[in-house]
Short mmCIF file of C-alpha atoms in Angstrom, two decimals:
data_model
loop_
_atom_site.label_atom_id
_atom_site.label_comp_id
_atom_site.label_asym_id
_atom_site.label_seq_id
_atom_site.Cartn_x
_atom_site.Cartn_y
_atom_site.Cartn_z
CA MET E 1 45.85 105.10 -49.66
CA GLN E 2 49.09 103.91 -48.08
CA ILE E 3 50.45 106.55 -45.69
CA THR E 4 54.20 106.89 -46.20
CA THR E 5 55.12 110.42 -45.08
CA TYR E 6 54.54 112.51 -42.00
CA GLN E 7 52.62 115.10 -44.00
CA GLU E 8 50.34 112.40 -45.36
CA ALA E 9 49.72 111.22 -41.80
CA LEU E 10 48.78 114.74 -40.72
CA ASP E 11 46.58 115.17 -43.78
CA TYR E 12 44.73 111.99 -42.88
CA ILE E 13 44.18 113.08 -39.27
CA TYR E 14 42.98 116.53 -40.30
CA SER E 15 40.75 115.14 -43.04
CA PHE E 16 38.26 114.31 -40.30
CA ILE E 17 37.76 117.95 -39.36
CA ASP E 18 34.16 118.86 -40.08
CA PRO E 19 33.67 122.65 -40.04
CA THR E 20 29.90 122.17 -39.82
CA ARG E 21 30.18 120.08 -36.63
CA GLN E 22 30.03 122.37 -33.63
CA GLY E 23 30.08 121.69 -29.92
CA SER E 24 26.60 121.74 -28.45
CA PRO E 25 25.19 122.56 -25.01
CA ASP E 26 22.55 119.85 -25.60
CA PRO E 27 23.55 116.89 -23.38
CA ALA E 28 21.93 114.44 -25.79
CA ILE E 29 24.11 115.63 -28.66
CA ALA E 30 27.22 115.63 -26.47
CA ALA E 31 26.40 112.12 -25.25
CA ARG E 32 26.15 110.90 -28.85
CA SER E 33 29.64 112.23 -29.53
CA LEU E 34 30.95 110.34 -26.52
CA ALA E 35 29.10 107.19 -27.63
CA ARG E 36 30.80 107.51 -31.01
CA LEU E 37 34.23 107.57 -29.37
CA ARG E 38 33.38 104.63 -27.10
CA ALA E 39 32.37 102.61 -30.16
CA LEU E 40 35.59 103.54 -31.94
CA LEU E 41 37.67 102.61 -28.88
CA ASP E 42 35.84 99.31 -28.67
CA ILE E 43 36.85 98.17 -32.15
CA ALA E 44 40.36 99.51 -31.42
CA GLY E 45 40.62 97.07 -28.49
CA ASN E 46 39.69 99.47 -25.68
CA PRO E 47 43.26 100.62 -25.02
CA HIS E 48 42.07 103.24 -22.52
CA GLN E 49 40.91 100.45 -20.21
CA GLN E 50 44.42 99.00 -20.10
CA LEU E 51 46.05 102.10 -18.62
CA ALA E 52 46.59 103.44 -15.12
CA ALA E 53 45.65 107.07 -15.66
CA VAL E 54 45.13 110.44 -14.06
CA VAL E 55 42.55 112.67 -15.75
CA VAL E 56 42.84 116.46 -15.37
CA ALA E 57 39.97 118.86 -16.08
CA GLY E 58 39.55 122.57 -15.38
CA THR E 59 39.15 125.95 -17.03
CA LYS E 60 42.71 127.09 -16.55
CA GLY E 61 45.91 125.60 -15.21
CA LYS E 62 45.11 122.07 -16.31
CA GLY E 63 48.00 121.90 -18.77
CA SER E 64 50.51 123.12 -16.21
CA THR E 65 49.04 120.73 -13.64
CA CYS E 66 49.46 117.86 -16.10
CA ALA E 67 53.09 118.88 -16.68
CA LEU E 68 53.76 118.96 -12.93
CA ILE E 69 52.13 115.58 -12.26
CA GLU E 70 54.00 114.06 -15.20
CA ALA E 71 57.33 115.43 -13.97
CA MET E 72 56.79 114.10 -10.44
CA ALA E 73 55.87 110.62 -11.70
CA ARG E 74 58.80 110.59 -14.13
CA ALA E 75 61.19 111.72 -11.38
CA ALA E 76 60.05 108.64 -9.45
CA GLY E 77 61.32 106.46 -12.29
CA LEU E 78 57.92 105.78 -13.86
CA ARG E 79 57.36 105.70 -17.61
CA VAL E 80 54.73 108.36 -18.19
CA GLY E 81 52.44 109.07 -21.13
CA LEU E 82 51.04 112.57 -21.60
CA TRP E 83 48.03 113.53 -23.75
CA THR E 84 47.27 117.25 -24.06
CA SER E 85 45.67 119.72 -26.45
CA PRO E 86 45.89 121.97 -28.30
CA HIS E 87 49.47 121.86 -29.50
CA LEU E 88 51.53 125.01 -29.97
CA SER E 89 53.61 124.17 -33.04
CA SER E 90 53.57 120.43 -33.74
CA TYR E 91 50.82 117.84 -33.58
CA ARG E 92 53.39 115.51 -32.05
CA GLU E 93 53.27 117.60 -28.83
CA ARG E 94 49.87 116.09 -28.07
CA ILE E 95 51.22 112.56 -27.60
CA GLN E 96 54.33 112.34 -25.43
CA ILE E 97 56.14 109.69 -23.41
CA ASP E 98 58.58 110.90 -20.77
CA ARG E 99 58.11 114.39 -22.26
CA GLU E 100 59.39 113.30 -25.67
CA PRO E 101 56.86 114.06 -28.43
CA ILE E 102 55.92 111.07 -30.51
CA SER E 103 58.28 110.62 -33.44
CA GLN E 104 57.16 111.22 -36.99
CA ALA E 105 57.81 107.58 -37.87
CA THR E 106 55.72 106.31 -34.96
CA LEU E 107 52.88 108.68 -35.79
CA ILE E 108 52.91 107.44 -39.39
CA GLN E 109 52.64 103.86 -38.15
CA LEU E 110 49.82 104.73 -35.75
CA VAL E 111 47.88 106.31 -38.59
CA ARG E 112 48.41 103.21 -40.70
CA ASP E 113 47.17 101.06 -37.82
CA VAL E 114 44.09 103.19 -37.21
CA GLN E 115 43.03 103.39 -40.87
CA PRO E 116 41.39 99.93 -41.01
CA ILE E 117 39.73 100.60 -37.65
CA VAL E 118 38.19 103.78 -39.01
CA ASP E 119 37.29 102.09 -42.29
CA ALA E 120 35.36 99.41 -40.34
CA PHE E 121 33.58 101.94 -38.15
CA ASP E 122 29.78 102.07 -38.21
CA THR E 123 29.34 105.64 -39.41
CA ALA E 124 25.66 105.01 -40.22
CA THR E 125 24.92 104.51 -36.52
CA TYR E 126 27.43 106.81 -34.85
CA GLY E 127 28.50 109.33 -37.47
CA ARG E 128 31.98 109.98 -38.78
CA PRO E 129 34.77 110.09 -36.17
CA SER E 130 36.33 113.45 -35.46
CA THR E 131 39.98 114.43 -35.69
CA PHE E 132 40.05 114.56 -31.89
CA ASP E 133 38.54 111.04 -31.66
CA ILE E 134 41.25 109.61 -33.90
CA GLY E 135 44.04 111.39 -32.03
CA PHE E 136 42.76 110.11 -28.70
CA VAL E 137 42.57 106.52 -29.94
CA MET E 138 46.09 106.74 -31.34
CA ALA E 139 47.42 108.17 -28.07
CA MET E 140 45.85 105.43 -25.97
CA ARG E 141 47.15 102.70 -28.29
CA HIS E 142 50.62 104.28 -28.26
CA PHE E 143 50.71 104.38 -24.46
CA VAL E 144 49.63 100.75 -24.19
CA ALA E 145 52.21 99.62 -26.76
CA ALA E 146 54.94 101.54 -24.94
CA HIS E 147 53.95 99.98 -21.58
CA VAL E 148 53.65 103.29 -19.75
CA ASP E 149 53.27 103.02 -15.98
CA LEU E 150 50.98 106.05 -15.83
CA ALA E 151 49.08 108.12 -18.37
CA VAL E 152 48.35 111.77 -17.57
CA VAL E 153 45.35 112.77 -19.67
CA GLU E 154 44.20 116.36 -20.08
CA VAL E 155 40.52 116.96 -20.80
CA GLY E 156 40.07 118.76 -24.09
CA LEU E 157 36.78 120.53 -23.34
CA GLY E 158 34.51 120.23 -20.33
CA GLY E 159 34.87 116.75 -18.89
CA ARG E 160 31.56 114.93 -18.67
CA PHE E 161 31.35 114.40 -22.44
CA ASP E 162 35.02 114.76 -23.34
CA ALA E 163 37.12 111.89 -24.68
CA ALA E 164 38.80 111.61 -21.28
CA ALA E 165 35.43 110.65 -19.78
CA THR E 166 35.91 107.20 -21.31
CA ILE E 167 38.66 106.59 -18.73
CA THR E 168 38.19 105.41 -15.16
CA PRO E 169 41.10 107.30 -13.61
CA LEU E 170 43.12 106.52 -10.50
CA ILE E 171 42.57 110.17 -9.56
CA ALA E 172 40.18 112.77 -11.03
CA VAL E 173 41.87 116.18 -10.89
CA ILE E 174 40.03 119.48 -11.34
CA SER E 175 41.91 122.77 -11.54
CA SER E 176 40.49 126.28 -11.18
CA ILE E 177 37.06 126.94 -12.70
CA SER E 178 36.07 130.18 -14.39
CA TYR E 179 34.04 131.36 -17.39
CA ASP E 180 35.06 129.89 -20.74
CA HIS E 181 33.38 127.95 -23.57
CA MET E 182 29.99 129.08 -22.25
CA ALA E 183 28.26 128.41 -25.59
CA ILE E 184 29.01 124.71 -25.08
CA LEU E 185 29.37 124.23 -21.32
CA GLY E 186 26.65 126.66 -20.25
CA PRO E 187 26.43 130.27 -19.09
CA THR E 188 26.92 129.80 -15.34
CA LEU E 189 29.69 128.51 -13.11
CA HIS E 190 27.25 125.81 -12.01
CA ASP E 191 26.93 124.61 -15.62
CA ILE E 192 30.67 124.74 -16.24
CA ALA E 193 31.49 122.95 -12.98
CA TYR E 194 28.87 120.29 -13.71
CA ASN E 195 30.69 119.47 -16.95
CA LYS E 196 34.10 119.38 -15.26
CA ALA E 197 32.79 117.22 -12.40
CA GLY E 198 31.82 114.52 -14.88
CA ILE E 199 35.31 112.96 -14.65
CA MET E 200 34.67 111.75 -11.07
CA ARG E 201 34.18 107.99 -10.67
CA PRO E 202 32.79 105.77 -7.87
CA GLY E 203 35.39 104.89 -5.28
CA ARG E 204 38.18 106.80 -7.05
CA PRO E 205 39.62 109.87 -5.29
CA ALA E 206 39.00 113.29 -6.76
CA ILE E 207 40.97 116.41 -5.90
CA THR E 208 40.42 120.08 -6.60
CA VAL E 209 41.53 123.52 -5.42
CA PRO E 210 39.50 126.14 -3.53
CA GLN E 211 36.75 127.22 -5.90
CA HIS E 212 34.02 129.82 -6.17
CA PRO E 213 31.16 128.66 -3.87
CA GLU E 214 28.91 128.00 -6.87
CA ALA E 215 31.43 125.58 -8.37
CA ALA E 216 32.40 124.09 -5.01
CA ALA E 217 28.80 123.13 -4.30
CA VAL E 218 28.59 121.29 -7.63
CA PHE E 219 31.77 119.32 -6.93
CA ALA E 220 30.57 118.33 -3.47
CA ALA E 221 27.21 117.19 -4.84
CA GLU E 222 28.81 115.20 -7.67
CA ALA E 223 31.26 113.50 -5.30
CA GLN E 224 28.40 112.46 -3.01
CA THR E 225 26.27 111.27 -5.93
CA VAL E 226 28.94 109.07 -7.52
CA GLY E 227 30.67 108.05 -4.29
CA ALA E 228 34.04 109.63 -5.04
CA PRO E 229 36.25 110.58 -2.06
CA LEU E 230 36.88 114.30 -2.55
CA TRP E 231 40.04 116.10 -1.43
CA LEU E 232 40.97 119.78 -1.40
CA ALA E 233 44.46 121.04 -2.26
CA ALA E 234 44.30 123.88 0.25
CA GLU E 235 46.94 126.45 1.14
CA HIS E 236 48.92 124.40 3.65
CA THR E 237 47.67 120.80 3.45
CA VAL E 238 45.64 118.46 1.29
CA GLU E 239 42.41 118.21 3.25
CA PRO E 240 39.74 115.52 3.14
CA TRP E 241 36.61 117.33 1.98
CA LEU E 242 34.24 114.42 1.49
CA ALA E 243 36.80 111.71 2.19
CA SER E 244 38.08 109.79 5.18
CA GLY E 245 41.62 110.22 6.43
CA GLN E 246 43.97 112.79 7.86
CA PRO E 247 45.24 115.88 6.05
CA LEU E 248 48.27 115.25 3.86
CA THR E 249 51.33 117.48 4.15
CA TYR E 250 53.03 118.92 1.09
CA PRO E 251 56.64 117.73 0.94
CA ALA E 252 57.87 121.12 -0.30
CA PRO E 253 56.65 124.71 -0.60
CA PRO E 254 54.38 124.85 -3.67
CA GLN E 255 56.72 126.99 -5.77
CA PRO E 256 57.62 125.47 -9.15
CA GLY E 257 61.19 126.02 -10.20
CA ARG E 258 60.71 126.64 -13.92
CA LEU E 259 57.00 127.52 -14.10
CA ARG E 260 56.87 131.20 -13.26
CA GLY E 261 53.89 133.24 -12.13
CA GLY E 262 52.23 133.30 -8.73
CA PHE E 263 49.17 131.48 -10.13
CA GLN E 264 51.35 128.39 -10.64
CA ARG E 265 51.50 127.83 -6.89
CA GLU E 266 47.88 126.71 -6.94
CA ASN E 267 48.66 124.29 -9.77
CA ALA E 268 51.67 123.04 -7.80
CA ARG E 269 49.53 122.32 -4.74
CA LEU E 270 47.08 120.43 -6.91
CA ALA E 271 49.83 118.38 -8.56
CA MET E 272 51.53 117.57 -5.26
CA GLY E 273 48.19 116.58 -3.75
CA THR E 274 47.58 114.29 -6.72
CA ALA E 275 51.00 112.69 -6.26
CA LEU E 276 50.30 112.08 -2.57
CA LEU E 277 46.94 110.45 -3.38
CA LEU E 278 48.61 108.31 -6.05
CA ARG E 279 51.09 107.18 -3.42
CA ASP E 280 48.20 106.14 -1.19
CA GLN E 281 47.06 103.91 -4.06
CA GLY E 282 50.43 102.22 -4.31
CA VAL E 283 52.02 104.32 -7.06
CA PRO E 284 55.65 104.74 -5.89
CA ILE E 285 56.13 108.52 -5.90
CA ASP E 286 58.25 109.52 -2.91
CA ASP E 287 58.86 112.99 -1.47
CA GLN E 288 62.15 113.38 -3.30
CA ALA E 289 60.45 112.70 -6.65
CA ILE E 290 57.72 115.21 -5.84
CA ARG E 291 60.30 117.87 -5.02
CA ARG E 292 62.36 117.11 -8.12
CA GLY E 293 59.32 117.15 -10.38
CA LEU E 294 58.23 120.45 -8.87
CA ALA E 295 61.64 121.94 -9.62
CA GLU E 296 61.98 120.57 -13.16
CA ALA E 297 58.49 120.66 -14.68
CA TRP E 298 58.16 122.82 -17.77
CA TRP E 299 55.18 123.91 -19.86
CA PRO E 300 55.93 126.34 -22.72
CA GLY E 301 53.76 129.34 -23.47
CA ARG E 302 52.64 129.86 -19.89
CA PHE E 303 54.27 132.92 -18.32
CA GLU E 304 57.29 132.15 -20.48
CA LEU E 305 59.82 134.99 -20.24
CA ILE E 306 62.34 135.60 -23.02
CA ALA E 307 65.31 137.65 -21.96
CA GLY E 308 65.74 141.04 -23.59
CA PRO E 309 66.22 143.77 -23.89
CA PRO E 310 63.36 144.23 -24.23
CA ARG E 311 61.95 141.23 -22.36
CA ILE E 312 59.09 139.37 -24.00
CA LEU E 313 56.49 137.50 -21.98
CA ILE E 314 54.41 134.83 -23.73
CA ASP E 315 51.32 133.55 -21.96
CA GLY E 316 48.25 131.65 -23.13
CA ALA E 317 45.71 133.54 -20.97
CA HIS E 318 42.45 133.29 -22.92
CA ASN E 319 39.71 134.37 -20.54
CA GLY E 320 39.09 137.23 -18.16
CA ASP E 321 40.13 135.44 -14.98
CA SER E 322 43.37 134.19 -16.53
CA ALA E 323 44.13 137.68 -17.83
CA GLN E 324 43.58 139.17 -14.37
CA LYS E 325 45.94 136.63 -12.84
CA LEU E 326 48.44 137.29 -15.60
CA TRP E 327 48.48 141.01 -14.84
CA GLN E 328 48.78 140.34 -11.11
CA ALA E 329 51.79 138.11 -11.73
CA ILE E 330 53.36 140.73 -14.00
CA SER E 331 52.83 143.39 -11.33
CA ASP E 332 54.34 141.19 -8.64
CA GLU E 333 57.27 139.73 -10.53
CA LEU E 334 58.22 141.76 -13.60
CA PRO E 335 58.95 145.45 -12.96
CA HIS E 336 59.03 147.41 -16.20
CA ARG E 337 58.81 150.91 -17.65
CA GLN E 338 56.11 150.53 -20.31
CA PHE E 339 53.82 147.59 -20.99
CA ILE E 340 53.32 146.77 -24.67
CA LEU E 341 50.44 144.41 -25.37
CA VAL E 342 50.29 142.11 -28.41
CA LEU E 343 46.83 140.58 -28.38
CA GLY E 344 44.96 138.04 -30.47
CA THR E 345 42.27 135.55 -29.54
CA SER E 346 39.71 133.08 -30.81
CA ARG E 347 36.11 133.81 -31.77
CA ASP E 348 34.62 131.98 -28.79
CA LYS E 349 36.53 133.99 -26.17
CA ASP E 350 35.33 136.90 -24.05
CA ILE E 351 37.73 139.44 -25.49
CA ALA E 352 36.17 142.26 -23.47
CA ALA E 353 37.05 140.53 -20.20
CA ILE E 354 40.61 139.92 -21.39
CA ALA E 355 40.92 143.52 -22.57
CA ALA E 356 39.53 144.88 -19.30
CA ALA E 357 42.34 143.17 -17.38
CA LEU E 358 45.24 144.08 -19.67
CA ALA E 359 44.49 146.96 -22.04
CA PRO E 360 44.29 149.73 -19.40
CA GLN E 361 47.88 148.94 -18.41
CA ALA E 362 49.28 149.16 -21.94
CA ALA E 363 51.27 152.02 -23.45
CA HIS E 364 50.77 150.45 -26.88
CA VAL E 365 48.30 147.81 -28.09
CA ILE E 366 49.00 145.72 -31.18
CA ILE E 367 46.11 143.58 -32.44
CA THR E 368 46.97 140.40 -34.32
CA ARG E 369 45.64 136.93 -35.09
CA SER E 370 46.85 133.39 -35.61
CA ASN E 371 46.28 131.37 -38.76
CA HIS E 372 43.82 129.12 -36.94
CA PRO E 373 40.33 129.01 -38.51
CA LYS E 374 38.80 130.02 -35.15
CA ALA E 375 40.88 133.20 -34.85
CA MET E 376 38.80 136.27 -34.07
CA ASP E 377 38.53 138.98 -36.74
CA LEU E 378 40.98 141.81 -36.22
CA ASP E 379 38.39 144.57 -36.45
CA ARG E 380 36.24 142.88 -33.82
CA ILE E 381 39.17 142.56 -31.40
CA ALA E 382 40.02 146.22 -31.91
CA ALA E 383 36.41 147.26 -31.29
CA GLU E 384 36.26 145.23 -28.08
CA VAL E 385 39.60 146.56 -26.82
CA ALA E 386 39.03 150.25 -27.63
CA PRO E 387 36.77 151.07 -24.63
CA PHE E 388 39.49 149.91 -22.23
CA THR E 389 42.46 151.93 -23.45
CA ASN E 390 43.57 155.35 -24.61
CA ALA E 391 46.87 153.93 -25.85
CA PRO E 392 47.81 153.95 -29.54
CA MET E 393 46.45 150.83 -31.22
CA GLN E 394 47.74 149.14 -34.35
CA ILE E 395 46.40 146.19 -36.33
CA VAL E 396 49.15 143.88 -37.62
CA PRO E 397 47.61 140.70 -39.05
CA VAL E 398 50.67 138.41 -38.87
CA VAL E 399 51.92 137.45 -35.41
CA ALA E 400 55.61 137.57 -36.36
CA GLU E 401 55.16 141.07 -37.78
CA ALA E 402 53.12 142.17 -34.76
CA LEU E 403 55.94 141.02 -32.50
CA ALA E 404 58.50 142.85 -34.63
CA THR E 405 56.36 146.00 -34.42
CA ALA E 406 56.29 145.72 -30.63
CA GLN E 407 60.05 145.25 -30.51
CA ALA E 408 60.55 148.37 -32.65
CA LEU E 409 58.36 150.38 -30.24
CA ALA E 410 59.97 149.07 -27.06
CA GLU E 411 62.89 150.46 -25.13
CA GLN E 412 65.16 148.19 -23.14
CA ASP E 413 63.26 148.53 -19.85
CA ASP E 414 59.86 147.85 -21.41
CA LEU E 415 57.93 144.59 -21.27
CA ILE E 416 56.23 143.10 -24.34
CA CYS E 417 53.43 140.66 -23.58
CA VAL E 418 51.97 138.33 -26.23
CA THR E 419 48.73 136.75 -25.05
CA GLY E 420 45.05 135.96 -25.64
CA SER E 421 45.33 132.59 -27.40
CA LEU E 422 47.54 129.51 -27.36
CA PHE E 423 47.52 129.68 -31.16
CA VAL E 424 48.98 133.21 -31.03
CA VAL E 425 51.46 132.00 -28.42
CA GLY E 426 52.56 129.17 -30.72
CA ALA E 427 53.10 131.59 -33.61
CA ALA E 428 55.09 133.95 -31.36
CA ARG E 429 57.35 131.12 -30.17
CA GLU E 430 58.02 130.16 -33.77
CA ALA E 431 58.79 133.78 -34.67
CA LEU E 432 61.30 133.92 -31.81
CA GLY E 433 63.01 130.72 -32.92
CA LEU E 434 61.81 128.75 -29.89
CA ALA E 435 59.88 126.19 -31.95
CA VAL E 436 59.42 125.00 -35.51
CA ALA E 437 56.00 124.34 -36.94
CA ASP E 438 55.42 121.04 -38.70
#
């Protein structure tokens, strides 16, 4: 079939979704998935090997860290590709150059180009490619064709067996680690950190932030095993952890200009540390570019405040640790009369941990869900939330209607918070006219 429209291109990409294919904690199964992608990349010309790239893994903050690194590199005059997931409203968000989402016409052409590659693929040996596989191949080919100077690549899940593990990065970046995706990555911080640490490569610097001791020990062991110089984006300097050299000084206080929330300071330190290490490798990012990128970087749906009254805060916190940090940032930065919580999440999330951090603070709780197939059932969310609140609770299945219900309940000094899932966040942004789904 000849792809001629954007919708046909999307239909082709999504036709490779297999609802029976689930992520597995079995390393052998995960390794086979990675082998499948390597084989697909090989017949596509191995575009990932033609890129200078930074790979960013982590449980939380990795998207914001990607946005900050991208902004700093772009402020230095570099042409920068950005691959992230999931998207909020448009698939085109996943593949960007200089923060411009790929055009519909270019995506159509990429799909046309990848069709014969997929048709020639040895499915008998490797199995059918996934939607994520195809998107990753298209992104890498797009970046090569556009002659980007640097690709900033966000890990989709884990790291060791993710698509990004096919890349040998200039810098391996690991943001904060906490509990998430335990059914796939394992039940302990050691297991989760082991998966994230898999992006480290021999002789290539790696950088992380202060971590729980269980995760920190894993990163130190992995760095020693593979021979990766390991750096720590600490409070005041970037410190050599298992690397030679002197501490590096941040060229500005780690306070992003447009990315609100105290938790973003840690991401800012990590991004600035990455930029400094890139500079050491000859990538021309000067102090002025770092400062400008820090001031201008933007990542929607993360502590995104919409002016009121009443004010509406949209944040993609989707695990207990993120929810705790969200509430701390609200307490520190957003004084309010009543807190109205609009909450929806995905089936694989620890809703009890999210509820424990946020529900006790709420004067009203409105339970909702996105249209995503992985959205958690409304009754289950309500049952998980109930032990943590005495506030009135309503179930409103459609995000736009849930938001309207919250607005009807709120007075001008109240704060509405929509959280629990990036898919819910995307629907809320569309309801508020901040984005258009395609």
